[in-house]
XYZ file of C-alpha atoms in Angstrom:
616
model
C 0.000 0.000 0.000
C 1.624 3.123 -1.190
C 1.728 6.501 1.197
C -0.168 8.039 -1.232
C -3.212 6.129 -1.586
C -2.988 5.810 2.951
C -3.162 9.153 3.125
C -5.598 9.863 0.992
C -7.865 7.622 2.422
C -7.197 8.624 5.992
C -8.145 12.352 5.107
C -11.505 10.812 3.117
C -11.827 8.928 6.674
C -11.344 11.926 9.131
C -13.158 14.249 7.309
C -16.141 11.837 7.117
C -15.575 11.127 10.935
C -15.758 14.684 11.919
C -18.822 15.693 9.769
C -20.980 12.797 11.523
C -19.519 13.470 14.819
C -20.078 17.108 14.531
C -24.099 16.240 13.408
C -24.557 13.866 15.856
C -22.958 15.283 19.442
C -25.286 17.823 21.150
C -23.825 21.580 20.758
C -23.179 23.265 24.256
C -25.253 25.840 25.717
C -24.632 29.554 25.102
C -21.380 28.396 23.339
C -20.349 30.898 19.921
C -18.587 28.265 18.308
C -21.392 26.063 18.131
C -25.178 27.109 18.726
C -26.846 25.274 20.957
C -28.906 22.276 19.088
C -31.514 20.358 20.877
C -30.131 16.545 21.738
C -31.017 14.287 18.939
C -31.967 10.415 19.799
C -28.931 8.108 20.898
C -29.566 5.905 18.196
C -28.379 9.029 15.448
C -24.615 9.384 17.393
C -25.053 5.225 17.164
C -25.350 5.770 13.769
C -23.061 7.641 13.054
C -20.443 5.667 14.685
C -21.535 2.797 12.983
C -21.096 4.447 9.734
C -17.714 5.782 10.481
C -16.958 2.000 11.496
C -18.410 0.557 8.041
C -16.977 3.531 5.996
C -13.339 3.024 7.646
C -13.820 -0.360 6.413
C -14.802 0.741 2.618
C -11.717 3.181 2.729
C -9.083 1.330 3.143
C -10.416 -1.847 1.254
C -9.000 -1.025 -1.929
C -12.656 0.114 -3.574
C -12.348 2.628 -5.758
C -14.042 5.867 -4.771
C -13.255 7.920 -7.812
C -16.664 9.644 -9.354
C -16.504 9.924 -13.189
C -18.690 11.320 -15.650
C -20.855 8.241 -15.743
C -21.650 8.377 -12.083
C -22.851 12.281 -12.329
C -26.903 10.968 -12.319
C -25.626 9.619 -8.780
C -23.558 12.533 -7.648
C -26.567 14.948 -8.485
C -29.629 13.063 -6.800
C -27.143 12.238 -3.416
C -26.524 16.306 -3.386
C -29.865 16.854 -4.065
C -31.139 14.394 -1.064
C -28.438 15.778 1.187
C -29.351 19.198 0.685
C -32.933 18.770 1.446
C -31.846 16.691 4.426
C -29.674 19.233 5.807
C -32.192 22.288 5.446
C -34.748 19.625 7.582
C -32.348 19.127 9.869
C -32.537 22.853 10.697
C -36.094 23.014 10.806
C -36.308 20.097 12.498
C -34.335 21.835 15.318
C -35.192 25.705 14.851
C -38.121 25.928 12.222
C -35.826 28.129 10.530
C -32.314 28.636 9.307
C -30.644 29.115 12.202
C -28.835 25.872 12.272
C -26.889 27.205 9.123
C -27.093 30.769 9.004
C -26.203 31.327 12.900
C -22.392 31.652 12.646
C -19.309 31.316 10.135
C -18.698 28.147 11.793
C -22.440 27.025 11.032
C -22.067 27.708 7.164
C -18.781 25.535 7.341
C -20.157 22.926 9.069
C -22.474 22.571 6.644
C -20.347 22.454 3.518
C -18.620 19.991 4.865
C -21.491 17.534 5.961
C -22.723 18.464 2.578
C -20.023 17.564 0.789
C -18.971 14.534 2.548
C -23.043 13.253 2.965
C -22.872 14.222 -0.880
C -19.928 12.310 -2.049
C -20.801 8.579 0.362
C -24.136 8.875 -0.763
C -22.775 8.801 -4.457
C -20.069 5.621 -3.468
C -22.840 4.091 -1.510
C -25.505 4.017 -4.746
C -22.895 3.221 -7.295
C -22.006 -0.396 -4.747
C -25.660 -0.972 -4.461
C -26.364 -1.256 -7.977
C -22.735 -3.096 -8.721
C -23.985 -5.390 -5.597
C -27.621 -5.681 -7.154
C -26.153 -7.324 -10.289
C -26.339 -10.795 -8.490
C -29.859 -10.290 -7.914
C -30.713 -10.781 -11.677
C -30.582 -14.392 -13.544
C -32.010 -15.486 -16.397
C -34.372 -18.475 -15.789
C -36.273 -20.955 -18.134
C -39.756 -20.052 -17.838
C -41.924 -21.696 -20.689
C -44.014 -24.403 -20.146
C -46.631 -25.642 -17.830
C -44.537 -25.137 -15.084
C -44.947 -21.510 -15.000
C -48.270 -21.534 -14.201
C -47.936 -23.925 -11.643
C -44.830 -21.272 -10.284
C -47.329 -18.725 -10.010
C -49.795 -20.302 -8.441
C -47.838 -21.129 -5.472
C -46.041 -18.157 -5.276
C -49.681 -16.729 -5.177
C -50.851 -19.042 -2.385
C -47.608 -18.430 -0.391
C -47.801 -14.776 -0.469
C -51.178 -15.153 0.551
C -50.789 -17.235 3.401
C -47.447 -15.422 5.047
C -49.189 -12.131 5.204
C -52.324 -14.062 6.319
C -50.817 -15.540 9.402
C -48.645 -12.423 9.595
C -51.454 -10.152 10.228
C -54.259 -12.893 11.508
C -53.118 -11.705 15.229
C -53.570 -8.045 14.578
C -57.078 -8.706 13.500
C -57.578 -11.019 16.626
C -56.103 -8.723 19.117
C -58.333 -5.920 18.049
C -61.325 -7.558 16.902
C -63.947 -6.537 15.975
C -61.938 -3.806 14.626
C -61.101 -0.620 15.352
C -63.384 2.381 14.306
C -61.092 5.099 14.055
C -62.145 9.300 14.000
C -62.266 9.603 10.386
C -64.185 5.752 9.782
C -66.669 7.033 12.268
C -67.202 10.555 10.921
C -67.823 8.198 7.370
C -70.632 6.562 8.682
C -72.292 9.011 10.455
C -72.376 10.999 7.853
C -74.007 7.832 5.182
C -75.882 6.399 7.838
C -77.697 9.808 9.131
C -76.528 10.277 12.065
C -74.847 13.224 10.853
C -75.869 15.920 7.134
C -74.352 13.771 4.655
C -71.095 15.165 3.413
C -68.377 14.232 0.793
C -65.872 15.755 3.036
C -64.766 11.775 3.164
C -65.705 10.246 -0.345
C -69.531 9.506 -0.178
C -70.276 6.303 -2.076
C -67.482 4.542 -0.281
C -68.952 5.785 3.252
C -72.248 4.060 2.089
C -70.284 0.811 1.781
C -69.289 1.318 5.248
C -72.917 2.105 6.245
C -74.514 -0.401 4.292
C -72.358 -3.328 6.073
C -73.467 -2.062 9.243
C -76.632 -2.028 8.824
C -76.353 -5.860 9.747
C -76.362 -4.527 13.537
C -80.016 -4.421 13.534
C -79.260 -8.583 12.845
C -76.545 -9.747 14.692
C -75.235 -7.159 17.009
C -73.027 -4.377 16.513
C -69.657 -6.254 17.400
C -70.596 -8.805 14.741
C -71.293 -5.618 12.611
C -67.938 -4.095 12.705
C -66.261 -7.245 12.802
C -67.588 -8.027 9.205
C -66.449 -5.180 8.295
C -62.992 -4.963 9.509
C -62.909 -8.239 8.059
C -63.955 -7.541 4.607
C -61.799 -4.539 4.417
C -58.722 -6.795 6.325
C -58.897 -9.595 4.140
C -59.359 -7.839 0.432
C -56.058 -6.170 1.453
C -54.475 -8.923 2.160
C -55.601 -9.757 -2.030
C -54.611 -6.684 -3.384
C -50.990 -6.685 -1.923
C -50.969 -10.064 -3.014
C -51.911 -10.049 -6.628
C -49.079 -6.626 -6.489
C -46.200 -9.200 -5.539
C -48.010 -11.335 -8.156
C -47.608 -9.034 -10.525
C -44.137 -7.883 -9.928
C -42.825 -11.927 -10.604
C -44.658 -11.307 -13.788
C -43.641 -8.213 -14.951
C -39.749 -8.591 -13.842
C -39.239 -12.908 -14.311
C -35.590 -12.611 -14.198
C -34.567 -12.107 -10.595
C -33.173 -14.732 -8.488
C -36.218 -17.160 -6.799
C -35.618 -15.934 -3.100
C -35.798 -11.958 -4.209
C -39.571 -12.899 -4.984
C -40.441 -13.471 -1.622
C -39.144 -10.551 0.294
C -42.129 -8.960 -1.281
C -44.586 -10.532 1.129
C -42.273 -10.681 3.777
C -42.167 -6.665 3.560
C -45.864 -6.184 3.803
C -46.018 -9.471 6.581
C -43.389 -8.155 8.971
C -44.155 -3.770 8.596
C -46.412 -3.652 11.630
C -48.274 -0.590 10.072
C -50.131 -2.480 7.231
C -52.129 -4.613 9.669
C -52.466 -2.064 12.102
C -54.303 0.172 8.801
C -55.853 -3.005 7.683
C -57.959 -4.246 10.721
C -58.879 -0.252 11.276
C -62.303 0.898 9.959
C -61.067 3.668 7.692
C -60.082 4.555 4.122
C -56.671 4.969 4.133
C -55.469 1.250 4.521
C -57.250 0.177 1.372
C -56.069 2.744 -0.259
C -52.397 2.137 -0.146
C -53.238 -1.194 -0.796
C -55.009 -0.041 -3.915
C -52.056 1.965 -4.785
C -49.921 -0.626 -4.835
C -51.993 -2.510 -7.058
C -52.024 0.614 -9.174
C -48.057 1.011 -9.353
C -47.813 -3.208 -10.245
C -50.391 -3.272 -12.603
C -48.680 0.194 -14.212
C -45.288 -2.105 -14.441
C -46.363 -4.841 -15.746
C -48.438 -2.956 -18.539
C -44.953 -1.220 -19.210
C -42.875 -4.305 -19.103
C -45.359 -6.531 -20.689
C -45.871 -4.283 -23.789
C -41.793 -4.351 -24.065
C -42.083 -8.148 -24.599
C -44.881 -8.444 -26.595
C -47.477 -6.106 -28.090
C -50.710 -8.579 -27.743
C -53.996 -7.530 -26.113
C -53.957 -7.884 -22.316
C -57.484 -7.769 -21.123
C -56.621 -8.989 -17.701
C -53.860 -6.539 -17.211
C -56.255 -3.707 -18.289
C -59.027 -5.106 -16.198
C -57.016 -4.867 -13.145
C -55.857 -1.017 -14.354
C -59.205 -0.442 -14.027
C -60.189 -1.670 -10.870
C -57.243 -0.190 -9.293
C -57.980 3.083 -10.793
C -61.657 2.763 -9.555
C -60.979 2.233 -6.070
C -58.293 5.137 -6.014
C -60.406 7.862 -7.329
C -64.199 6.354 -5.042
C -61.548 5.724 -1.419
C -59.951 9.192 -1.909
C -60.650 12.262 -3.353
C -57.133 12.772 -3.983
C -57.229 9.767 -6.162
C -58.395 11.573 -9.105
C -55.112 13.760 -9.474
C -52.791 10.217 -9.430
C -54.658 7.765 -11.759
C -55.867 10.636 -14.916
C -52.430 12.025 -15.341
C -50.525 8.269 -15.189
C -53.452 7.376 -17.685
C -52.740 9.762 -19.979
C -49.371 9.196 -20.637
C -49.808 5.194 -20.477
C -52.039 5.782 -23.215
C -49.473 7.691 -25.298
C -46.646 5.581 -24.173
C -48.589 2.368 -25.290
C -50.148 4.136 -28.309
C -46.160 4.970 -29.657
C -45.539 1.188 -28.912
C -48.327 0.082 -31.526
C -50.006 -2.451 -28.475
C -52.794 -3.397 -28.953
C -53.358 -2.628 -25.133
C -53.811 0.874 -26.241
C -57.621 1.034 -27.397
C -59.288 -1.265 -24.611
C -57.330 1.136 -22.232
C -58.936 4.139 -23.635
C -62.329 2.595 -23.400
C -61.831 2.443 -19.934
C -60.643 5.229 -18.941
C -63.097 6.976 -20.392
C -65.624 4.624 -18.995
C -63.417 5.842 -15.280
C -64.193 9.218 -16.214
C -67.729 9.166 -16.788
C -68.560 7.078 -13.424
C -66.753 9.747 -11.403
C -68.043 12.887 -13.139
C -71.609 11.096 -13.293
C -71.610 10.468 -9.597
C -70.205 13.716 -8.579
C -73.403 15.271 -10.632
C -75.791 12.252 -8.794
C -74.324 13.706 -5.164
C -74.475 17.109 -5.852
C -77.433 17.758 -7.568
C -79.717 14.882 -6.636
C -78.779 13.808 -3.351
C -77.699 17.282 -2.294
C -75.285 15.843 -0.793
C -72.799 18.560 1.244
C -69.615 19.340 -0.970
C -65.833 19.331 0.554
C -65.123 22.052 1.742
C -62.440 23.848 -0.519
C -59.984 25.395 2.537
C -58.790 21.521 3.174
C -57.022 21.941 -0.233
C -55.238 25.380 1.007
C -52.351 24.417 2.779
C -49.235 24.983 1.136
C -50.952 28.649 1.221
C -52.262 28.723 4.593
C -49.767 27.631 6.411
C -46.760 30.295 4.381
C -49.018 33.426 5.304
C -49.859 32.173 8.792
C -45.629 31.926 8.783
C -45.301 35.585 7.765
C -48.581 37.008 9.743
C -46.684 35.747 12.581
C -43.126 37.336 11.869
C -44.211 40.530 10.089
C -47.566 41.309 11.578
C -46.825 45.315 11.699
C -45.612 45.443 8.785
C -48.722 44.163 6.941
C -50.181 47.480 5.356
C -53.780 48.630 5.226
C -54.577 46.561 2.197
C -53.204 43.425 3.365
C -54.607 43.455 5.977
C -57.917 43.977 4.414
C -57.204 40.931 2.244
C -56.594 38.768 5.683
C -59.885 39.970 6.910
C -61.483 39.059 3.310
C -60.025 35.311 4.324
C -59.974 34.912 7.665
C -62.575 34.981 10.670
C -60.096 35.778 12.856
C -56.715 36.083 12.159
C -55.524 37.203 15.413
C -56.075 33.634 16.531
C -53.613 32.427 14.525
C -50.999 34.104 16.491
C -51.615 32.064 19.336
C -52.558 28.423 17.544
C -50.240 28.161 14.802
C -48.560 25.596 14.642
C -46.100 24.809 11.652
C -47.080 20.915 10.943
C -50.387 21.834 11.231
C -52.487 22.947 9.047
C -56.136 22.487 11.019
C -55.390 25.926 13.671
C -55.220 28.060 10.341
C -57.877 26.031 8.146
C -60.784 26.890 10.810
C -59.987 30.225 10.299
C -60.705 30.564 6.556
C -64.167 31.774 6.136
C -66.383 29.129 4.229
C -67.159 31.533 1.491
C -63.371 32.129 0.489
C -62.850 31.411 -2.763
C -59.582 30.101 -4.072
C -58.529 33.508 -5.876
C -59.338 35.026 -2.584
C -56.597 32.789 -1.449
C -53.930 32.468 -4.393
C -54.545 36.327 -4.238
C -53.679 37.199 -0.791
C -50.330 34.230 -0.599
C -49.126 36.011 -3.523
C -48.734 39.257 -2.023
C -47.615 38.182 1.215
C -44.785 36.143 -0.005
C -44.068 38.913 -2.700
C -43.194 41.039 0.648
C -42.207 38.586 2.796
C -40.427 35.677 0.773
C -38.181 34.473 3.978
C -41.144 34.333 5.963
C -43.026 32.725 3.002
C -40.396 29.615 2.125
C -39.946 29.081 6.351
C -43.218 28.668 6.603
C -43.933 26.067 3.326
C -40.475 24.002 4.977
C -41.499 23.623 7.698
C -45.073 22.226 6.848
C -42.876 19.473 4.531
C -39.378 18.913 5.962
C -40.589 15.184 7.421
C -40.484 14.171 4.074
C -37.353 14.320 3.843
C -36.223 13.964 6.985
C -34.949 10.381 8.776
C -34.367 11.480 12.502
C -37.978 13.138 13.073
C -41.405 12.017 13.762
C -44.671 14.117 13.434
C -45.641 14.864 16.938
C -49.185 16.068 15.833
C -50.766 13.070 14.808
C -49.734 9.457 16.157
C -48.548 6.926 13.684
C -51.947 5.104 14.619
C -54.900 5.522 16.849
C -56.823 2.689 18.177
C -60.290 3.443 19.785
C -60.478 5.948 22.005
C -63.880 4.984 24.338
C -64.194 8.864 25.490
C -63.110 10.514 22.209
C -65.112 8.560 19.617
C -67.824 11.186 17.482
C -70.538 8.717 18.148
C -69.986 6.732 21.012
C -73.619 6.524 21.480
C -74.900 4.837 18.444
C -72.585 2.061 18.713
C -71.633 -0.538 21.959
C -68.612 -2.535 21.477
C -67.138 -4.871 23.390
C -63.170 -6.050 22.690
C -62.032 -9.005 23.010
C -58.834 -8.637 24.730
C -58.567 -5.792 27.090
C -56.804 -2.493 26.615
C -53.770 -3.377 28.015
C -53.301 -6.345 24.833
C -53.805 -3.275 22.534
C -51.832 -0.762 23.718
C -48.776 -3.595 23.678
C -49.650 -4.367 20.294
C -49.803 -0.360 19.385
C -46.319 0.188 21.348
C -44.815 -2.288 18.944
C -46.182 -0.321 16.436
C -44.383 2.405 17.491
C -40.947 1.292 17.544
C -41.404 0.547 13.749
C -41.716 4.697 13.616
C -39.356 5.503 16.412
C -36.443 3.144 16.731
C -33.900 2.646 14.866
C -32.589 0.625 12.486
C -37.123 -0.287 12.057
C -37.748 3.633 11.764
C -34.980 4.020 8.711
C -38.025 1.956 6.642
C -41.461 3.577 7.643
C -40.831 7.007 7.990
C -41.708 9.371 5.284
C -38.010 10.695 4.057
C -37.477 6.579 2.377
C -39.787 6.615 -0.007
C -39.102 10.379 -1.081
C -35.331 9.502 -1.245
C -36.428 6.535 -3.157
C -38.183 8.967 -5.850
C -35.578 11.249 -5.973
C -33.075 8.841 -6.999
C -35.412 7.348 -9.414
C -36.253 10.321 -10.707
C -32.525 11.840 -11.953
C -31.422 7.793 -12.907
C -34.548 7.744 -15.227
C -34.067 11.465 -16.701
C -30.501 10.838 -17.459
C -31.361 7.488 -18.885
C -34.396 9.047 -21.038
C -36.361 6.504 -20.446
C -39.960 7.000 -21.212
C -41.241 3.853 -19.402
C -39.268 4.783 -16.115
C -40.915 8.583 -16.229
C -44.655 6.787 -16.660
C -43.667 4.101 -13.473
C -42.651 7.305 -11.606
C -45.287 9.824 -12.377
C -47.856 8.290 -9.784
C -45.132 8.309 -6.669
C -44.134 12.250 -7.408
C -48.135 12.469 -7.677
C -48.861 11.202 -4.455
C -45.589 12.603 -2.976
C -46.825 16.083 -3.407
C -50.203 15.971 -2.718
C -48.973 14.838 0.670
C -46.526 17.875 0.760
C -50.294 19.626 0.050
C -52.125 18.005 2.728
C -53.120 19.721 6.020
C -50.778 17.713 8.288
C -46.294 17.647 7.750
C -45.545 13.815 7.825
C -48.719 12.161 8.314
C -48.572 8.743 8.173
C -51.900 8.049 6.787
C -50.610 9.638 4.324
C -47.521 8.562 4.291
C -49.074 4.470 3.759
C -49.229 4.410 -0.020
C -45.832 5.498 -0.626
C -44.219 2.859 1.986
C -46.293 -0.048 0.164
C -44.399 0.506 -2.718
C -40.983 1.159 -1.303
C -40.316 -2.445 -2.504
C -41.167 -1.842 -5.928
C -39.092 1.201 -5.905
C -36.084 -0.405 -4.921
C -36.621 -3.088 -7.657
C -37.202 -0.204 -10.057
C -33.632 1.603 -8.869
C -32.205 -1.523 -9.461
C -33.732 -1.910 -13.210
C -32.833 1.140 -14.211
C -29.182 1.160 -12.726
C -28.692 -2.214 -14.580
C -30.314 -0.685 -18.018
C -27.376 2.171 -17.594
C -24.747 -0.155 -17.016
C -25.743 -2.206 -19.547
C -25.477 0.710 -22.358
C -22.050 1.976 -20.729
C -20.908 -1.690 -21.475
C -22.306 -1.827 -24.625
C -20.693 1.336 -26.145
C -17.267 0.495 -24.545
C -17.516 -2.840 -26.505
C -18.367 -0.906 -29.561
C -15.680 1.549 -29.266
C -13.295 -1.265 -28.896
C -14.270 -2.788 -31.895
């Protein structure tokens, strides 16, 4: 080992030592080297020592950790995930800049985590993708046999996540009616004005299976239902891992079944699934979505026949994203759309049936919107729950700059707001619910757009604090959202209608709350909270997003398009790191890794390619 190549290495080493050190010791009090930084969790210094431990290793192995052109898709989605890290780490401590801006040494500090965050996160990528390699073999799959394959792949997936989750549903049976699955059937069941504040038809599902009380009790009632709702879950993320053997047949036998394994052993997919509540069937229906979008994409590569089932199951998927959520509407049109172009410059024959039913998608929704609203009169959403990336920015600056808002800004704010001197004293900046009551009803959107736009044309600082800090969690690994709690189980002296209904749990309390505090860990414990928190699968995108730009890839953008849709609606929803919202993004954090590792062998693949070519 030359001196050269030691000391190179030990400077890589020490310089990657200090930068972790220095973000994961606590800064001193009232010190002007450092500003004082609230103590993060033990397991972050643990982590960092463990990295310095594995990067030590990695340094003086012999690997080589030059960057080249080729690696510059790499390089430029690590800085651009470090970055965004970094400025959350600030918020996460200040709400503000002040953990970079507060000193010279602050601003150096953070160059050099950036850079050195920037440049492992580059190595790190690049050995994933060289290790991934392994992963893929090509297998004989003609034949009878294949069917056969499927089948019990099918059954086995099935089953795992079956037994996995069978003692979630047992614990909590008959189920757990949470705030939002009650407010549902209130409002279809007339307890309450009926509104589409939660999507209508699907809180008449909810209603309809309970009317079955009058029958056979209402813990028999709600036990159906958590039941139906727990066990066509358990089908959907099924027929996904299904469909991902399908689409990609080339991997190695055992990568097939880490698929169920991921949805078996993540404690938040039964918790969701058991609950009585639209948001676990939706990321279940979302992943069905995203597998049934791959294998249309990777099908039509192989072969350009008609494939009615595949398009059947588009459909369904589609249907049950745009009737669970009203959000739903925003992911599946624009993915259509280009699936149809894609497919349509691909000559499939796929193309036409898919346009039938879309269309067919289109009609159903904007017929039933019409049914509700003029024929069932039927109470619209209300339109301030879509105004938070605007709400909570001039709630920021109100706060900051509130004499220096002049006379017709301040008429504006009292053209939105009932009172905005409220917000003063219950903002809070992952919240959007303290500002949202304070919209008046009859606001209109321009009222809105109108009155953001001139506050953040005076105060921009003010402005981009306020949107970061209502979206840092995103992108953030060592914070949880301490508004709402990962999961709620029923809460006896909070529920909206504790009078209409009478259950009676199985187990006691005490069995739930265990079974919730293991839940918990999986959000606040390292290494489990590295894989449910919301920063993975927005990491996961990123990456995605710059390997599949620089690899022009037309396929890769369509597979892509409905994560960075349902990625920023969540950035637009009223609550920073929600993970109800957060549950259709971590149900496909499986398929995105098998997607990074596509695409990373499609690049190498061409870089080998024209290096044989220029040879010859």
């Amino acid at each position: 080992m030359s001196s050269l190549f030691f000391f190179s290495r030990l400077i890589i080493s020490l310089g990657t030592f200090l930068a972790l050190t220095l973000n994961a010791v606590p800064r001193p009090h009232g010190s002007q080297l450092f500003p004082r930084i609230e103590s993060l969790p033990d397991s972050y210094g643990a982590l960092g020592l463990f990295l310095c431990a594995i990067i030590l290793l990695v340094v003086f192995s012999g690997l080589d950790l030059k960057i080249t052109k080729k690696d510059f898709p790499c390089l430029l989605a690590s800085s651009l995930i470090t970055f965004l890290a970094l400025i959350s780490d600030s918020f996460a401590q200040y709400s503000s800049f002040r953990g970079i801006t507060f000193s010279f040494s602050t601003i150096l500090i953070f160059f050099l985590k950036f850079g050195v965050f920037a440049f492992w996160g580059t190595i790190f990528v690049k050995a994933a993708l060289r290790f991934s390699k392994s992963f893929f073999e090509m297998e004989n799959l003609q034949g009878t046999s294949v069917s056969k394959e499927l089948v019990k792949y099918f059954v086995f997936s099935f089953l795992i996540i079956f037994l996995a989750w069978l003692p979630y549903y047992i614990v909590f049976f008959p189920g757990t009616p949470t705030w939002d699955g009650l407010t549902m059937i209130n409002s279809a069941a007339g307890f309450w004005p009926p509104s589409n504040h939660h999507p209508y038809f699907f809180s008449c599902f909810f209603a309809l299976v309970l009317k079955l009380r009058f029958w056979i009790g209402d813990e028999n009632s709600f036990a159906c239902l958590s039941g139906i709702l727990f066990l066509f879950e358990i089908l959907l993320y099924t027929i996904s891992c299904l469909l991902i053997r399908i689409s990609v047949p080339t991997l190695r036998q055992w990568v097939y079944f880490l698929f169920p394994l991921f949805f078996a052993l993540v404690p938040q997919f039964p918790l969701y699934a058991q609950a009585i509540m639209k948001d676990g069937l939706y990321a279940s229906s979302f992943a069905l979505f995203s597998s049934t979008l791959l294998a249309l994409v990777m099908v039509t590569k192989r072969q350009k026949n008609n494939n009615v089932g595949l398009i059947v199951l588009f459909f369904i998927s589609a249907f049950f994203l745009c009737f669970i959520r009203h959000n739903g509407i925003f992911v599946v049109v624009p993915t259509a759309l280009f699936l149809i172009g894609y497919l349509g410059l691909q000559k499939s024959k796929s193309c036409k049936p898919l346009v039938m039913s879309f269309c067919l998608l289109l009609f159903l929704v904007l017929s039933s919107n019409y049914y509700l609203k003029n024929v069932l009169h039927v109470k619209p959403s209300p339109t301030r729950e879509t105004f938070a990336l605007l709400g909570q920015p001039i709630a920021k600056a109100w706060m900051e700059n509130k004499h220096s808002f002049d006379a017709s800004m301040l008429k504006e704010m009292e053209k939105v707001f009932y009172d905005s001197e409220k917000i003063l004293t219950d903002y809070n900046p992952q919240l959007y619910d303290p500002v949202k009551h304070q919209i008046r009803k009859e606001a209109s959107p321009k009222d809105v757009a109108q009155l953001a736009f001139k506050v953040c044309k005076q105060f921009p600082k003010s402005c981009i604090k306020g949107l970061i800090s209502h979206s840092y969690l995103y992108f953030y690994p060592f914070a949880n959202n301490n508004v709402m709690a990962p999961f709620y189980w029923w809460i006896e002296t909070g529920a909206p209608n504790i009078g209409k209904f009478k259950l009676q749990y199985t187990f006691s309390s005490r069995w739930r709350e265990r079974v919730t505090n293991y839940g918990y860990i999986w959000v606040e414990k390292m290494p489990f909270s590295f894989v449910t928190r919301p920063y993975l699968p927005t990491y996961l995108a990123i990456l995605l997003g710059v390997l599949i730009i620089f690899r022009r890839s037309a396929a890769g953008m369509i597979l892509v398009l409905p994560i960075f849709l349902t990625l920023t609606l969540n950035i637009l929803s009223p609550v920073n790191g929600d993970f109800r919202y957060q549950l259709p993004l971590l149900a496909v954090v499986p398929m995105m890794i098998l997607w990074l590792v596509m695409f990373g062998q499609e690049g190498s693949t061409k870089v080998q390619k024209k290096i044989l070519l220029t040879r010859a």
